[in-house]
């Protein structure tokens, strides 16, 4: 091969390799539902991480309407989460800390979200409202920017009047050329015009909160923050297991998956899964711990037919998403409401329980507590 042709191919390869890096990418988003009605889309949120924590940025009225918002991240994985507490930033904007599987894939750093959007707003008046459907797919609605008040607020209206801005889109991202320039807060029912908070104004409020001393205390003491928030359950002991993720929403807010490792006074966990198996991920303890058994306590469940009938156990010693390893699969034998699984001593950080059926064969699954034998 001649030297000029070789250099040409190398330049072409280098340009191809750089394309994914320069293409604008929207922030990861999630649809906001309630704990007991995942088909009801309350609004939207976008996700960012800071200080090792996952956060949802969303309108305050969406938080209020959902109670304790449940979130489903965009994509086919169906990653779920819930807000633990939230800070009202003013102007119908809130920042909420998120627990659950979403935390494993929580978008970009909050400090890396692009703020410089003035040039984009000057160049283009056409944009797109990007939102997430209940099944995790992406929806886009073409809009025209009709006003910029110069004080951090935009007004938009649908490009095609036959496709109005509907209820449930609050929190959607406004994109221009694939770059997030704002968040939809509300829509006027009569005019159909939506109010959008500019991303630079929005993120200045987020920055002020995340970099404040109060936010640092929350980041250092998540269990204390959760206990102090409205409706939070008593936290499990620091050395004991803690629920990290779940694959199905609870039947209502009182019967959350977090109850499985909460205090004795918390209700049982209960869910009507959309698909089986149902998985519960636990943090086994502080760092690597040795476990020799699992205890499934069903004594808080009124209907024994709702108890899990079969379980498959996985361990994850490293915490890496690709490091799960199956260790056993078995039917569960409850004696006086308790099923005990004996294991050869194993060292792990995370434990996954995968339930494939219930004792009575019905659609509701329920369990009181999960304990580990160390």
XYZ file of C-alpha atoms in Angstrom:
374
model
C 0.000 0.000 0.000
C 1.372 3.432 -0.922
C 2.180 5.928 1.822
C -0.364 8.615 0.651
C -3.205 6.057 0.563
C -2.208 4.761 3.992
C -2.261 8.279 5.454
C -5.668 8.944 3.867
C -7.163 5.808 5.410
C -5.689 6.628 8.790
C -7.220 10.119 8.690
C -10.594 8.674 7.711
C -10.423 6.116 10.516
C -9.494 8.824 13.022
C -12.445 10.979 11.928
C -14.826 8.012 12.193
C -13.560 7.216 15.689
C -14.169 10.799 16.813
C -17.760 11.069 15.587
C -19.407 9.414 18.620
C -17.516 11.792 20.900
C -18.714 14.994 19.288
C -22.336 14.026 18.643
C -24.688 15.777 21.111
C -26.341 13.380 23.526
C -29.460 14.131 25.602
C -29.405 13.531 29.340
C -30.839 10.241 30.495
C -34.472 10.508 31.432
C -37.102 8.588 33.379
C -40.875 8.502 33.391
C -42.392 9.310 36.791
C -45.257 7.172 38.070
C -46.761 6.362 41.452
C -45.698 3.398 43.567
C -48.952 1.542 42.925
C -49.895 2.523 39.370
C -47.022 2.272 36.912
C -49.431 2.757 34.005
C -50.239 6.278 35.240
C -47.595 8.642 33.869
C -47.392 11.583 36.272
C -44.491 13.342 34.588
C -40.856 13.155 33.571
C -37.435 13.574 35.178
C -33.883 13.671 33.987
C -31.095 11.892 35.809
C -27.647 12.970 36.919
C -25.165 11.840 39.534
C -23.055 13.774 42.014
C -20.933 12.723 44.960
C -21.706 9.038 44.401
C -25.469 9.640 44.536
C -28.134 9.466 41.815
C -30.491 12.422 41.480
C -33.684 13.140 39.555
C -34.370 16.716 38.441
C -38.077 17.285 37.942
C -40.947 19.743 38.492
C -42.052 20.123 42.113
C -45.718 19.629 41.230
C -44.835 16.201 39.753
C -43.249 15.216 43.078
C -46.352 16.387 44.945
C -48.781 14.563 42.659
C -46.851 11.284 42.756
C -46.343 11.311 46.541
C -43.176 9.234 46.616
C -42.355 9.134 42.905
C -41.468 5.832 41.282
C -39.228 6.103 38.227
C -38.577 3.907 35.200
C -35.438 4.807 33.274
C -35.442 4.965 29.486
C -34.333 1.822 27.661
C -35.264 -1.825 27.433
C -33.730 -2.836 30.773
C -36.678 -1.509 32.740
C -34.524 -0.136 35.560
C -36.695 1.080 38.438
C -36.085 3.524 41.259
C -37.841 5.699 43.787
C -37.158 9.080 45.333
C -35.970 9.038 48.941
C -36.210 12.753 49.651
C -36.358 15.951 47.634
C -35.236 19.554 47.859
C -37.563 22.279 46.580
C -35.333 24.609 44.549
C -38.072 27.159 43.906
C -39.902 28.091 40.694
C -41.510 24.605 40.512
C -38.142 22.836 40.347
C -36.998 20.023 42.641
C -33.984 17.789 43.079
C -34.660 14.309 44.460
C -32.217 11.617 45.550
C -32.987 8.274 43.889
C -32.614 4.737 45.223
C -32.977 1.529 43.218
C -31.498 -0.049 40.118
C -31.518 3.308 38.326
C -28.562 4.255 40.503
C -26.435 1.771 38.552
C -26.942 3.770 35.345
C -27.693 7.344 36.351
C -26.755 9.517 33.422
C -23.932 12.036 33.382
C -22.392 14.024 36.190
C -24.623 16.914 37.237
C -21.658 19.254 36.904
C -21.070 18.204 33.277
C -24.553 19.114 31.983
C -24.100 21.763 29.298
C -25.120 25.249 30.458
C -24.020 27.390 27.493
C -27.154 27.329 25.314
C -27.562 30.984 24.377
C -26.128 30.477 20.893
C -28.414 27.506 20.236
C -31.453 29.514 21.315
C -30.471 32.384 19.021
C -29.848 30.122 16.041
C -32.963 27.963 16.162
C -36.609 28.408 17.089
C -37.579 24.814 16.355
C -37.058 22.192 19.032
C -38.237 18.849 20.353
C -39.803 17.844 23.646
C -38.211 14.522 24.561
C -40.044 12.253 27.017
C -40.134 8.612 28.102
C -43.165 6.346 27.688
C -44.280 3.902 30.348
C -42.485 1.049 28.555
C -39.164 2.907 28.470
C -39.353 3.946 24.819
C -38.594 7.521 23.785
C -41.270 9.925 22.526
C -40.573 13.212 20.758
C -42.884 16.147 20.056
C -41.906 18.926 17.677
C -42.342 22.432 19.136
C -41.642 26.023 18.215
C -40.064 28.401 20.713
C -42.357 31.431 20.685
C -40.822 33.487 23.500
C -37.688 33.864 25.612
C -38.329 36.298 28.454
C -34.626 36.768 29.108
C -35.111 35.769 32.755
C -34.705 32.013 32.392
C -38.096 31.051 30.983
C -39.095 29.980 27.466
C -42.522 29.476 25.913
C -43.152 26.722 23.370
C -46.089 25.520 21.330
C -46.527 22.349 19.240
C -45.366 22.601 15.663
C -48.502 20.704 14.638
C -51.640 21.727 16.523
C -53.014 18.211 16.184
C -50.299 16.984 18.569
C -50.835 18.980 21.772
C -48.539 19.027 24.808
C -50.419 16.564 27.017
C -50.601 15.992 30.747
C -47.744 13.783 31.898
C -45.101 15.586 29.837
C -44.094 17.976 32.633
C -40.371 17.427 33.151
C -39.699 16.623 29.481
C -36.470 17.977 28.052
C -36.520 20.625 25.357
C -33.835 19.808 22.771
C -32.329 21.867 19.966
C -30.056 19.908 17.646
C -29.976 17.116 20.223
C -28.780 19.376 23.050
C -30.873 19.902 26.191
C -31.791 23.587 26.493
C -34.645 23.427 28.993
C -37.236 21.468 30.975
C -40.993 21.682 30.448
C -42.738 22.797 33.639
C -46.374 23.233 32.633
C -48.787 23.821 29.770
C -51.650 26.297 29.551
C -54.826 24.269 29.037
C -56.463 27.031 26.964
C -53.632 28.198 24.731
C -51.641 24.949 24.595
C -48.436 26.917 25.186
C -45.876 25.282 27.450
C -43.615 26.985 29.974
C -39.993 25.810 29.942
C -37.200 26.502 32.438
C -33.941 27.180 30.600
C -31.282 24.591 31.376
C -28.716 27.192 32.465
C -31.142 28.695 34.980
C -32.277 25.260 36.141
C -28.772 23.899 36.610
C -27.629 27.006 38.505
C -30.239 26.101 41.137
C -29.097 22.468 41.135
C -25.449 23.528 41.482
C -26.227 25.827 44.393
C -27.932 22.992 46.231
C -25.433 20.218 45.459
C -22.475 22.377 46.435
C -24.076 23.623 49.652
C -22.954 22.256 53.076
C -26.447 20.837 53.658
C -26.238 18.698 50.521
C -22.814 17.415 51.594
C -24.290 16.188 54.889
C -27.032 14.341 53.007
C -24.476 12.699 50.716
C -22.434 11.524 53.694
C -25.406 10.198 55.675
C -28.029 8.781 53.276
C -29.714 6.583 55.893
C -30.205 9.511 58.245
C -31.575 11.615 55.415
C -33.999 8.851 54.428
C -35.254 8.491 57.995
C -35.800 12.229 58.249
C -37.764 12.484 55.007
C -41.537 12.277 55.015
C -42.817 8.717 55.041
C -39.380 7.105 55.190
C -39.022 3.788 56.962
C -36.598 3.129 59.814
C -33.260 2.209 58.274
C -31.749 -1.239 58.651
C -28.652 -1.476 60.843
C -25.506 -0.285 59.063
C -23.965 -3.758 59.278
C -27.050 -5.590 57.996
C -28.443 -6.155 54.491
C -30.150 -3.349 52.577
C -32.397 -3.485 49.508
C -30.665 -1.874 46.547
C -32.923 -2.690 43.601
C -36.197 -4.330 42.631
C -37.727 -5.343 39.299
C -41.427 -4.775 40.089
C -43.336 -1.900 41.662
C -45.162 -2.466 44.965
C -48.937 -2.661 45.218
C -48.816 0.678 47.043
C -46.357 2.940 48.826
C -46.815 1.146 52.162
C -45.603 -2.193 50.761
C -42.287 -1.151 49.187
C -39.366 -3.489 48.528
C -37.291 -1.492 51.028
C -39.498 -2.965 53.786
C -37.768 -6.318 53.327
C -34.778 -5.102 55.344
C -36.494 -2.366 57.368
C -37.537 -2.317 61.017
C -39.918 -4.915 62.435
C -42.862 -2.503 62.420
C -42.771 -1.990 58.628
C -45.449 -3.778 56.532
C -44.588 -6.704 54.284
C -43.397 -6.198 50.715
C -46.111 -6.912 48.129
C -46.179 -6.546 44.341
C -48.183 -7.507 41.264
C -45.369 -8.089 38.752
C -45.837 -7.222 35.110
C -43.375 -10.007 34.268
C -41.596 -12.895 35.990
C -39.190 -13.613 37.532
C -39.144 -10.862 40.154
C -35.709 -9.904 41.430
C -34.589 -8.249 44.659
C -30.976 -7.067 44.966
C -29.416 -6.666 48.404
C -26.256 -5.096 49.690
C -25.037 -7.827 52.003
C -23.298 -5.477 54.448
C -20.337 -3.162 54.712
C -17.856 -4.270 52.044
C -17.222 -7.981 51.527
C -19.103 -10.158 54.009
C -19.297 -13.914 54.523
C -22.794 -15.400 54.421
C -23.809 -18.986 55.144
C -27.549 -18.745 54.674
C -30.623 -16.717 53.769
C -33.801 -16.433 55.817
C -37.108 -15.564 54.127
C -39.622 -14.530 56.767
C -43.228 -14.659 55.603
C -44.908 -14.209 58.965
C -46.014 -10.674 58.083
C -47.979 -11.934 55.055
C -51.698 -12.536 55.679
C -52.172 -14.865 52.659
C -49.565 -17.635 52.612
C -50.411 -18.279 48.951
C -48.662 -15.019 48.074
C -45.290 -16.150 49.418
C -42.512 -16.919 46.897
C -42.517 -20.591 45.918
C -39.145 -20.844 44.168
C -35.943 -18.840 44.380
C -32.677 -18.633 42.481
C -29.768 -17.011 44.323
C -26.910 -15.041 42.781
C -23.865 -13.469 44.400
C -21.697 -10.586 43.244
C -18.386 -10.269 45.145
C -17.066 -7.268 43.193
C -20.186 -5.166 42.723
C -19.594 -4.998 38.965
C -22.776 -5.298 36.889
C -21.257 -8.226 34.935
C -20.093 -10.191 37.954
C -23.315 -11.934 39.025
C -22.917 -15.687 39.579
C -25.709 -18.194 40.252
C -25.138 -20.313 43.342
C -28.362 -22.265 43.897
C -31.956 -22.674 42.756
C -34.631 -24.374 44.843
C -38.274 -24.586 45.905
C -38.957 -22.905 49.242
C -40.112 -24.852 52.267
C -41.857 -22.636 54.838
C -42.042 -23.838 58.418
C -44.106 -21.652 60.712
C -43.960 -19.012 58.006
C -40.173 -19.005 57.611
C -38.013 -20.530 54.840
C -34.317 -21.078 55.532
C -31.669 -21.623 52.852
C -28.362 -23.066 54.023
C -25.251 -22.217 51.987
C -21.606 -23.097 52.075
C -19.849 -19.975 53.433
C -19.511 -17.420 50.627
C -17.951 -13.965 50.502
C -19.951 -11.364 48.603
C -20.953 -7.727 48.406
C -24.300 -8.139 46.694
C -26.980 -10.819 46.720
C -29.800 -11.251 44.202
C -32.966 -13.256 44.861
C -34.982 -14.195 41.781
C -38.533 -15.388 42.511
C -40.280 -17.241 39.680
C -43.662 -18.153 41.205
C -45.869 -17.903 44.286
C -47.070 -20.697 46.572
C -50.678 -20.241 45.472
C -49.847 -19.586 41.823
C -51.508 -16.162 41.890
C -50.342 -12.832 40.545
C -49.534 -11.159 43.884
C -46.179 -11.873 45.520
C -45.453 -10.893 49.110
C -42.775 -11.413 51.758
C -42.138 -9.991 55.193
C -38.384 -9.818 55.682
C -35.118 -11.076 54.214
C -32.246 -11.869 56.584
C -28.724 -13.179 56.064
C -26.908 -15.697 58.207
C -23.319 -14.525 58.663
